[in-house]
Structures are given as structure tokens and as C-alpha cells.
């Protein structure tokens, strides 16, 4: 085959490929694209109450040549909804093919949604109290009074129909289970409605006072001892055992055992007792952490001390 024929054959293949490419590239195709919606020119004293629920894009199914469709994807096409003349109330805005500016010969096959429903309301601002969302302290501890919140109220802004029914906002949950004393922290606030916004700071400072709970505990039938008795005399008690009740911090009360407690009758409190005589004296006690643990009572409160007629020295004669 001559070189001339080879050249002609190659040229034919090149032309055929070019024609195929042009035919396919310029053939019609359909594609779905998303066009943003802009809500414009709303008066400053008004707000779109249902804006969080409005579509932000319109889906268009367009038809055109591949090059035309590609050009649409590269443009900043948008649908603008002009609200400058609107007042409070609800109304619908229809989205038509004329709402979108597309290259010539590009057809819109389908639009979704075909309309948007707007609810326009007056803007309202007001102060509402802040309610801290507090967990529960660990067992044996409690909150000493209400938490202190600074600021105690914050300003919110939103549609009048929403704002008028809101009286408070809450903080994010605050974990207190691991706290055993007063603590403070900065905490974020939770929007009560997606249509509402905070006009200032979205955090508050919360101070919580955690204290240990107090409990009661009774020790029963503890031995009563005689103290400060002269060695030459012998004394006896009417009541050899007594019950004792305490009140104080749980951790200290739980660490208190009967071996740590002394209940006694002091002979010196009876004054002079004749041989064979008896006198009534109060029961007293000693125990650890007396400055923090309160004695609630000893039962019985008093006992009778008797001085024996015969002393230890006389017994030996």
C-alpha cells in the first residue's frame, strides 16, 4: 500500500472520530441540578417565622446539549424571592421556569418544589430567665441552695408568635456527680426553638455549692464506765449500759465505731457520797471529731452512783 493511501486512511479515521465526538457531545441530555433560593429585601422589623423549614435549593431537571448543560453548572444561577412589599401573614411564592435565568435552548423539564410557603411575623425581643440543667450529686452529698447563674436572664430574639410563649432557657446539662465542694464553670445555653436566637452571649457562669449530707446514727448498749473514783473506795452504777445518738457528716458518722466512743459517769460530779450512799449524776461522752459531730442524746441521760459500805482496805482486814 502506498504512503498516499495510508495517509488518506488515517485522515478518514481522524475525521470519523471527530464527527462522532461532536455528535455525542452536542446531543441532548437531561440532568438534575440544584439552584439556591435567596429570600431578599425583608423589612428590618419582620422575620420569616418558618425560615428553618424553608427549602434553600430548588431542584431543576434540565435538558440541552452537553455543552449547554455544563455551562449551567458553571454559572451562579439563583432564584431570588423579593420580600420588600410583604407584611405579616402567610403567602405562597410560585417558582416558574421564568424565575430562572438559563442559557438559550436549555429547557426545564421539572421543578421541585413548585412553590414555597412563607410565614412572616413581627420580630420580638425580650429577656427570659436562665434555668441551669443540673444533674444529681453523688450519694452522701447535696446541693446547698439553688445554683447561682450570671447573668440570670438573657435576651432572645425571634418571631412574636414563638417568643411570647417562652419564659426561660436552659443550659446544657451540668454534671455534678463528681463534685464534692463548691465549683463554677461557664456553660452554654440551649436554644428553645430553631427560630429563636440569642442577641448577646450564648454562655453563662454557673456556681453550684455542693456539701456533704448529714445523717443520724445510734449506738446501742455501750458500756458505761466510772471515772475519777478514789482507789480506796468501791462504786457501782445502776445502769451499766446506755444508747448514744449522733448527727453529722455522712463520711465521719460512717467512720465512727463503738470502740471510739466512751460513755462515763464522773464520781466528782456527785460530790461527797457517804459510805453506802448514792447520788444521781449525768452521763457524759467522749468521741472523735466532736467539733463536727453533734451529740443528739444519751439514753438514759443520768445514772445512780452508789458508794459501797465496805472499802477495799476494810475487806482485807
GROMACS .gro file of C-alpha atoms in nm:
model
  317
    1UNK     CA    1   0.000   0.000   0.000
    2UNK     CA    2   0.140   0.335  -0.096
    3UNK     CA    3   0.216   0.607   0.156
    4UNK     CA    4  -0.054   0.820  -0.005
    5UNK     CA    5  -0.323   0.563   0.068
    6UNK     CA    6  -0.204   0.520   0.425
    7UNK     CA    7  -0.228   0.893   0.479
    8UNK     CA    8  -0.580   0.907   0.336
    9UNK     CA    9  -0.690   0.618   0.557
   10UNK     CA   10  -0.555   0.785   0.870
   11UNK     CA   11  -0.726   1.110   0.780
   12UNK     CA   12  -1.055   0.927   0.731
   13UNK     CA   13  -1.032   0.771   1.080
   14UNK     CA   14  -0.949   1.109   1.231
   15UNK     CA   15  -1.247   1.277   1.063
   16UNK     CA   16  -1.481   0.995   1.167
   17UNK     CA   17  -1.368   1.025   1.531
   18UNK     CA   18  -1.416   1.398   1.529
   19UNK     CA   19  -1.764   1.367   1.384
   20UNK     CA   20  -1.855   1.103   1.645
   21UNK     CA   21  -1.726   1.323   1.929
   22UNK     CA   22  -1.914   1.630   1.805
   23UNK     CA   23  -2.234   1.432   1.751
   24UNK     CA   24  -2.222   1.283   2.100
   25UNK     CA   25  -2.105   1.596   2.277
   26UNK     CA   26  -2.377   1.807   2.121
   27UNK     CA   27  -2.657   1.554   2.162
   28UNK     CA   28  -2.936   1.639   2.407
   29UNK     CA   29  -2.917   1.505   2.761
   30UNK     CA   30  -3.110   1.557   3.085
   31UNK     CA   31  -2.950   1.635   3.419
   32UNK     CA   32  -3.074   1.733   3.765
   33UNK     CA   33  -2.919   2.047   3.916
   34UNK     CA   34  -2.976   2.243   4.238
   35UNK     CA   35  -3.028   2.620   4.224
   36UNK     CA   36  -3.010   2.818   4.553
   37UNK     CA   37  -3.308   3.028   4.669
   38UNK     CA   38  -3.240   3.373   4.811
   39UNK     CA   39  -3.504   3.546   5.027
   40UNK     CA   40  -3.429   3.916   4.983
   41UNK     CA   41  -3.527   4.264   5.100
   42UNK     CA   42  -3.743   4.170   5.400
   43UNK     CA   43  -3.814   4.484   5.614
   44UNK     CA   44  -3.599   4.502   5.929
   45UNK     CA   45  -3.891   4.472   6.169
   46UNK     CA   46  -4.012   4.148   6.012
   47UNK     CA   47  -3.882   3.791   6.018
   48UNK     CA   48  -3.961   3.473   5.825
   49UNK     CA   49  -4.106   3.263   6.104
   50UNK     CA   50  -4.073   2.933   5.919
   51UNK     CA   51  -3.732   3.002   5.762
   52UNK     CA   52  -3.564   2.695   5.921
   53UNK     CA   53  -3.817   2.481   5.738
   54UNK     CA   54  -3.798   2.652   5.400
   55UNK     CA   55  -3.608   2.494   5.112
   56UNK     CA   56  -3.270   2.651   5.040
   57UNK     CA   57  -3.243   2.491   4.696
   58UNK     CA   58  -3.476   2.423   4.406
   59UNK     CA   59  -3.414   2.105   4.211
   60UNK     CA   60  -3.431   2.152   3.834
   61UNK     CA   61  -3.423   1.881   3.575
   62UNK     CA   62  -3.287   2.048   3.264
   63UNK     CA   63  -3.244   1.933   2.906
   64UNK     CA   64  -2.996   2.056   2.649
   65UNK     CA   65  -2.674   1.974   2.475
   66UNK     CA   66  -2.384   1.857   2.684
   67UNK     CA   67  -2.205   2.189   2.642
   68UNK     CA   68  -2.517   2.388   2.737
   69UNK     CA   69  -2.582   2.178   3.047
   70UNK     CA   70  -2.219   2.216   3.150
   71UNK     CA   71  -2.246   2.591   3.116
   72UNK     CA   72  -2.542   2.592   3.356
   73UNK     CA   73  -2.336   2.408   3.618
   74UNK     CA   74  -2.064   2.671   3.592
   75UNK     CA   75  -2.294   2.972   3.639
   76UNK     CA   76  -2.410   3.132   3.965
   77UNK     CA   77  -2.775   3.092   3.878
   78UNK     CA   78  -3.014   3.155   4.169
   79UNK     CA   79  -3.382   3.212   4.236
   80UNK     CA   80  -3.444   3.541   4.418
   81UNK     CA   81  -3.763   3.587   4.622
   82UNK     CA   82  -3.821   3.962   4.673
   83UNK     CA   83  -3.999   4.032   5.002
   84UNK     CA   84  -3.977   4.413   5.011
   85UNK     CA   85  -4.354   4.461   4.983
   86UNK     CA   86  -4.463   4.186   5.220
   87UNK     CA   87  -4.631   4.228   5.557
   88UNK     CA   88  -4.714   3.989   5.840
   89UNK     CA   89  -4.907   3.679   5.745
   90UNK     CA   90  -4.867   3.375   5.522
   91UNK     CA   91  -4.837   3.364   5.148
   92UNK     CA   92  -4.710   3.140   4.868
   93UNK     CA   93  -4.445   3.223   4.613
   94UNK     CA   94  -4.465   3.020   4.293
   95UNK     CA   95  -4.147   2.910   4.123
   96UNK     CA   96  -4.183   2.907   3.746
   97UNK     CA   97  -3.935   2.844   3.466
   98UNK     CA   98  -3.927   3.220   3.416
   99UNK     CA   99  -3.784   3.257   3.767
  100UNK     CA  100  -3.457   3.104   3.649
  101UNK     CA  101  -3.220   3.260   3.400
  102UNK     CA  102  -3.072   2.978   3.189
  103UNK     CA  103  -2.877   2.971   2.862
  104UNK     CA  104  -3.086   2.983   2.548
  105UNK     CA  105  -3.215   2.644   2.426
  106UNK     CA  106  -3.185   2.486   2.775
  107UNK     CA  107  -3.526   2.353   2.872
  108UNK     CA  108  -3.661   2.297   3.224
  109UNK     CA  109  -3.824   1.955   3.237
  110UNK     CA  110  -3.922   1.955   3.605
  111UNK     CA  111  -3.912   2.192   3.906
  112UNK     CA  112  -3.927   2.082   4.270
  113UNK     CA  113  -4.073   2.244   4.470
  114UNK     CA  114  -4.310   2.444   4.253
  115UNK     CA  115  -4.381   2.693   4.531
  116UNK     CA  116  -4.263   2.799   4.877
  117UNK     CA  117  -4.498   2.893   5.161
  118UNK     CA  118  -4.376   3.182   5.372
  119UNK     CA  119  -4.491   3.276   5.722
  120UNK     CA  120  -4.387   3.632   5.804
  121UNK     CA  121  -4.412   3.768   6.157
  122UNK     CA  122  -4.305   4.072   6.358
  123UNK     CA  123  -3.968   4.047   6.536
  124UNK     CA  124  -3.988   4.042   6.917
  125UNK     CA  125  -3.705   4.066   7.170
  126UNK     CA  126  -3.732   4.004   7.543
  127UNK     CA  127  -3.538   3.887   7.850
  128UNK     CA  128  -3.600   3.539   7.987
  129UNK     CA  129  -3.455   3.370   8.294
  130UNK     CA  130  -3.182   3.107   8.271
  131UNK     CA  131  -3.254   2.770   8.430
  132UNK     CA  132  -2.941   2.554   8.488
  133UNK     CA  133  -2.985   2.189   8.389
  134UNK     CA  134  -2.819   2.022   8.688
  135UNK     CA  135  -2.753   1.654   8.742
  136UNK     CA  136  -2.760   1.482   9.081
  137UNK     CA  137  -2.470   1.487   9.332
  138UNK     CA  138  -2.307   1.163   9.439
  139UNK     CA  139  -2.459   0.969   9.727
  140UNK     CA  140  -2.385   1.141  10.054
  141UNK     CA  141  -2.376   1.490   9.901
  142UNK     CA  142  -2.635   1.753   9.816
  143UNK     CA  143  -2.668   2.100   9.666
  144UNK     CA  144  -2.674   2.368   9.932
  145UNK     CA  145  -2.934   2.606   9.794
  146UNK     CA  146  -3.008   2.697   9.432
  147UNK     CA  147  -2.728   2.741   9.180
  148UNK     CA  148  -2.612   3.096   9.113
  149UNK     CA  149  -2.631   3.198   8.746
  150UNK     CA  150  -2.462   3.508   8.599
  151UNK     CA  151  -2.634   3.659   8.410
  152UNK     CA  152  -2.959   3.525   8.549
  153UNK     CA  153  -3.153   3.639   8.240
  154UNK     CA  154  -3.064   3.669   7.871
  155UNK     CA  155  -3.221   3.844   7.575
  156UNK     CA  156  -3.369   3.635   7.293
  157UNK     CA  157  -3.499   3.739   6.954
  158UNK     CA  158  -3.740   3.578   6.711
  159UNK     CA  159  -4.094   3.568   6.569
  160UNK     CA  160  -4.350   3.721   6.801
  161UNK     CA  161  -4.575   3.413   6.795
  162UNK     CA  162  -4.282   3.200   6.916
  163UNK     CA  163  -4.114   3.438   7.162
  164UNK     CA  164  -4.431   3.526   7.354
  165UNK     CA  165  -4.466   3.168   7.485
  166UNK     CA  166  -4.104   3.134   7.604
  167UNK     CA  167  -4.034   3.223   7.967
  168UNK     CA  168  -3.694   3.059   8.020
  169UNK     CA  169  -3.396   2.899   7.852
  170UNK     CA  170  -3.191   2.611   7.991
  171UNK     CA  171  -2.820   2.545   7.996
  172UNK     CA  172  -2.653   2.241   7.851
  173UNK     CA  173  -2.654   1.956   8.109
  174UNK     CA  174  -2.414   2.016   8.400
  175UNK     CA  175  -2.261   1.705   8.557
  176UNK     CA  176  -2.225   1.738   8.935
  177UNK     CA  177  -2.186   1.373   9.037
  178UNK     CA  178  -1.808   1.402   9.072
  179UNK     CA  179  -1.815   1.733   9.259
  180UNK     CA  180  -1.781   1.741   9.640
  181UNK     CA  181  -1.746   2.113   9.701
  182UNK     CA  182  -1.840   2.449   9.552
  183UNK     CA  183  -1.749   2.484   9.183
  184UNK     CA  184  -1.806   2.731   8.899
  185UNK     CA  185  -1.796   2.692   8.522
  186UNK     CA  186  -1.902   2.862   8.201
  187UNK     CA  187  -2.193   2.679   8.041
  188UNK     CA  188  -2.358   2.712   7.702
  189UNK     CA  189  -2.728   2.781   7.654
  190UNK     CA  190  -2.974   2.574   7.455
  191UNK     CA  191  -3.200   2.747   7.205
  192UNK     CA  192  -3.564   2.673   7.294
  193UNK     CA  193  -3.665   2.682   6.926
  194UNK     CA  194  -3.474   2.679   6.599
  195UNK     CA  195  -3.649   3.005   6.503
  196UNK     CA  196  -3.507   3.185   6.807
  197UNK     CA  197  -3.161   3.335   6.852
  198UNK     CA  198  -2.963   3.490   7.136
  199UNK     CA  199  -2.884   3.856   7.082
  200UNK     CA  200  -2.577   3.854   7.310
  201UNK     CA  201  -2.359   3.590   7.475
  202UNK     CA  202  -2.467   3.229   7.449
  203UNK     CA  203  -2.293   3.127   7.773
  204UNK     CA  204  -2.348   3.195   8.143
  205UNK     CA  205  -2.143   3.133   8.457
  206UNK     CA  206  -2.298   2.880   8.694
  207UNK     CA  207  -2.184   2.836   9.056
  208UNK     CA  208  -2.305   2.531   9.249
  209UNK     CA  209  -2.245   2.474   9.620
  210UNK     CA  210  -2.207   2.103   9.699
  211UNK     CA  211  -2.196   1.993  10.063
  212UNK     CA  212  -2.191   1.660  10.238
  213UNK     CA  213  -2.522   1.539  10.376
  214UNK     CA  214  -2.570   1.488  10.750
  215UNK     CA  215  -2.704   1.163  10.892
  216UNK     CA  216  -2.802   1.023  11.228
  217UNK     CA  217  -2.661   0.710  11.386
  218UNK     CA  218  -2.740   0.540  11.717
  219UNK     CA  219  -2.506   0.308  11.905
  220UNK     CA  220  -2.690   0.083  12.145
  221UNK     CA  221  -2.597  -0.086  12.474
  222UNK     CA  222  -2.250   0.062  12.506
  223UNK     CA  223  -2.070   0.004  12.836
  224UNK     CA  224  -2.085   0.290  13.088
  225UNK     CA  225  -1.759   0.344  13.277
  226UNK     CA  226  -1.692   0.506  13.615
  227UNK     CA  227  -1.416   0.769  13.610
  228UNK     CA  228  -1.229   0.968  13.876
  229UNK     CA  229  -1.325   0.727  14.156
  230UNK     CA  230  -1.086   0.720  14.460
  231UNK     CA  231  -0.891   0.394  14.461
  232UNK     CA  232  -0.973   0.324  14.825
  233UNK     CA  233  -1.349   0.320  14.755
  234UNK     CA  234  -1.573   0.096  14.551
  235UNK     CA  235  -1.854   0.239  14.337
  236UNK     CA  236  -2.127   0.079  14.133
  237UNK     CA  237  -2.379   0.202  13.876
  238UNK     CA  238  -2.749   0.148  13.846
  239UNK     CA  239  -2.718   0.147  13.462
  240UNK     CA  240  -2.412  -0.024  13.317
  241UNK     CA  241  -2.508   0.035  12.952
  242UNK     CA  242  -2.655   0.323  12.753
  243UNK     CA  243  -2.755   0.422  12.399
  244UNK     CA  244  -2.599   0.724  12.228
  245UNK     CA  245  -2.712   0.909  11.915
  246UNK     CA  246  -2.501   1.131  11.685
  247UNK     CA  247  -2.570   1.367  11.393
  248UNK     CA  248  -2.307   1.482  11.147
  249UNK     CA  249  -2.141   1.447  10.804
  250UNK     CA  250  -2.203   1.106  10.650
  251UNK     CA  251  -1.834   1.024  10.599
  252UNK     CA  252  -1.748   1.098  10.963
  253UNK     CA  253  -2.052   0.920  11.102
  254UNK     CA  254  -1.981   0.613  10.888
  255UNK     CA  255  -1.621   0.604  11.015
  256UNK     CA  256  -1.733   0.615  11.378
  257UNK     CA  257  -1.733   0.282  11.567
  258UNK     CA  258  -1.838   0.183  11.916
  259UNK     CA  259  -1.471   0.133  12.014
  260UNK     CA  260  -1.416   0.504  11.950
  261UNK     CA  261  -1.687   0.613  12.197
  262UNK     CA  262  -1.660   0.639  12.574
  263UNK     CA  263  -1.972   0.686  12.789
  264UNK     CA  264  -1.891   0.757  13.153
  265UNK     CA  265  -2.019   0.867  13.492
  266UNK     CA  266  -1.783   1.105  13.673
  267UNK     CA  267  -1.771   1.044  14.050
  268UNK     CA  268  -1.657   1.402  14.103
  269UNK     CA  269  -1.989   1.522  13.961
  270UNK     CA  270  -2.164   1.352  14.256
  271UNK     CA  271  -1.973   1.545  14.519
  272UNK     CA  272  -1.935   1.380  14.859
  273UNK     CA  273  -2.106   1.041  14.886
  274UNK     CA  274  -2.126   0.873  15.222
  275UNK     CA  275  -2.046   0.505  15.254
  276UNK     CA  276  -2.349   0.313  15.143
  277UNK     CA  277  -2.492   0.629  14.994
  278UNK     CA  278  -2.590   0.705  14.635
  279UNK     CA  279  -2.627   1.006  14.410
  280UNK     CA  280  -2.759   1.074  14.062
  281UNK     CA  281  -2.511   1.204  13.803
  282UNK     CA  282  -2.539   1.282  13.429
  283UNK     CA  283  -2.384   1.051  13.174
  284UNK     CA  284  -2.111   1.209  12.964
  285UNK     CA  285  -1.923   1.102  12.650
  286UNK     CA  286  -1.605   1.137  12.450
  287UNK     CA  287  -1.574   1.063  12.077
  288UNK     CA  288  -1.364   1.169  11.774
  289UNK     CA  289  -1.441   1.480  11.566
  290UNK     CA  290  -1.661   1.629  11.837
  291UNK     CA  291  -1.626   1.968  11.668
  292UNK     CA  292  -1.810   1.833  11.359
  293UNK     CA  293  -2.026   1.554  11.501
  294UNK     CA  294  -2.314   1.664  11.722
  295UNK     CA  295  -2.429   1.458  12.018
  296UNK     CA  296  -2.805   1.417  11.992
  297UNK     CA  297  -2.850   1.245  12.326
  298UNK     CA  298  -2.762   0.965  12.567
  299UNK     CA  299  -3.029   0.732  12.695
  300UNK     CA  300  -3.064   0.721  12.986
  301UNK     CA  301  -2.938   1.072  13.045
  302UNK     CA  302  -2.847   1.002  13.408
  303UNK     CA  303  -2.744   0.715  13.630
  304UNK     CA  304  -2.710   0.647  14.001
  305UNK     CA  305  -2.364   0.603  14.156
  306UNK     CA  306  -2.356   0.401  14.478
  307UNK     CA  307  -2.058   0.405  14.718
  308UNK     CA  308  -2.017   0.068  14.877
  309UNK     CA  309  -2.014   0.050  15.259
  310UNK     CA  310  -1.701  -0.160  15.270
  311UNK     CA  311  -1.383  -0.020  15.115
  312UNK     CA  312  -1.114  -0.230  14.954
  313UNK     CA  313  -0.890  -0.174  15.256
  314UNK     CA  314  -1.155  -0.287  15.502
  315UNK     CA  315  -1.216  -0.608  15.305
  316UNK     CA  316  -0.858  -0.713  15.365
  317UNK     CA  317  -0.875  -0.682  15.745
   0.00000   0.00000   0.00000
